[in-house]
């Protein structure tokens, strides 16, 4: 329903009448990927003004809104006003998204460093060798030497 409008917004209205562009499956079947000259979505979108594109899509009847980067979202005034991202110990951390009048929550300490608790896996029966293997596979982060009492 919106494909023709989407192609028009992308500046490629002829894609709507090109059989090989009608479905991603047919493009992949014919070329093994995106159509020649089309490039990846990331390549195409890197040069697009996202606000203008979302507005253009809406004008053409395509329900759309700007997709934002996480780095933009966490600095958005509404997010900051609602304390959804707060500064704790000089680090931005997620705030408490739900407010409760009787038992208000608070973030008091920054999160521990990634991998700081890796060796505590020993409490669950993993040996140092098991943990080393998991670390090498990337299943856990860090190889901090700690004790089971950490």
XYZ file of N, CA and C in Angstrom, residues 4 8 10-11 17 20 31 37 45 53 56 58 62 65 76 95 98 103 106 112 116 123 129-130 150:
75
model
N 4.743 2.372 -3.113
C 4.905 3.368 -4.168
C 5.214 4.730 -3.605
N 8.673 6.917 -4.007
C 8.635 8.311 -4.449
C 9.411 9.186 -3.472
N 11.837 8.292 -1.664
C 13.262 7.971 -1.794
C 13.847 8.531 -3.084
N 13.019 9.182 -3.896
C 13.505 9.728 -5.160
C 13.659 8.669 -6.238
N 7.425 0.332 -10.427
C 7.013 -0.404 -11.622
C 8.076 -1.398 -12.082
N 11.736 -6.341 -10.337
C 12.810 -6.810 -9.451
C 12.926 -5.980 -8.172
N 19.994 -10.709 -7.511
C 21.330 -10.145 -7.393
C 22.104 -10.637 -6.184
N 23.279 -0.313 -7.714
C 23.046 1.120 -7.654
C 22.197 1.548 -6.482
N 20.738 5.799 3.709
C 20.226 6.659 4.768
C 21.280 7.615 5.318
N 12.760 13.456 5.818
C 12.282 12.199 5.244
C 10.990 11.748 5.931
N 8.206 13.970 4.734
C 7.854 13.646 3.355
C 7.028 12.368 3.281
N 5.044 11.177 5.630
C 3.702 11.481 6.141
C 2.877 12.219 5.092
N 2.340 7.851 4.194
C 3.052 6.743 4.835
C 3.219 7.089 6.314
N 7.800 8.248 11.475
C 8.388 9.212 12.397
C 9.898 9.033 12.324
N 17.682 13.832 24.880
C 16.450 14.542 24.546
C 15.928 15.260 25.799
N 17.777 6.042 34.774
C 17.086 6.434 35.989
C 15.970 5.450 36.300
N 9.633 4.489 36.651
C 8.318 4.433 37.279
C 8.382 5.216 38.588
N 6.869 4.867 47.941
C 8.196 4.237 48.008
C 9.033 4.678 46.811
N 15.488 5.285 43.868
C 16.605 6.178 43.567
C 17.808 5.351 43.144
N 28.667 -1.342 38.486
C 30.039 -1.873 38.563
C 30.606 -1.983 37.155
N 33.221 -7.113 36.341
C 33.705 -7.061 37.723
C 33.274 -8.283 38.541
N 30.487 -19.477 42.392
C 29.423 -19.798 43.355
C 28.373 -20.718 42.738
N 38.684 -22.784 35.019
C 38.852 -23.206 33.617
C 37.586 -22.972 32.799
N 36.425 -23.288 33.400
C 35.147 -23.038 32.726
C 34.966 -21.550 32.445
N 33.745 -12.619 46.888
C 33.632 -11.243 46.357
C 32.209 -10.754 46.408
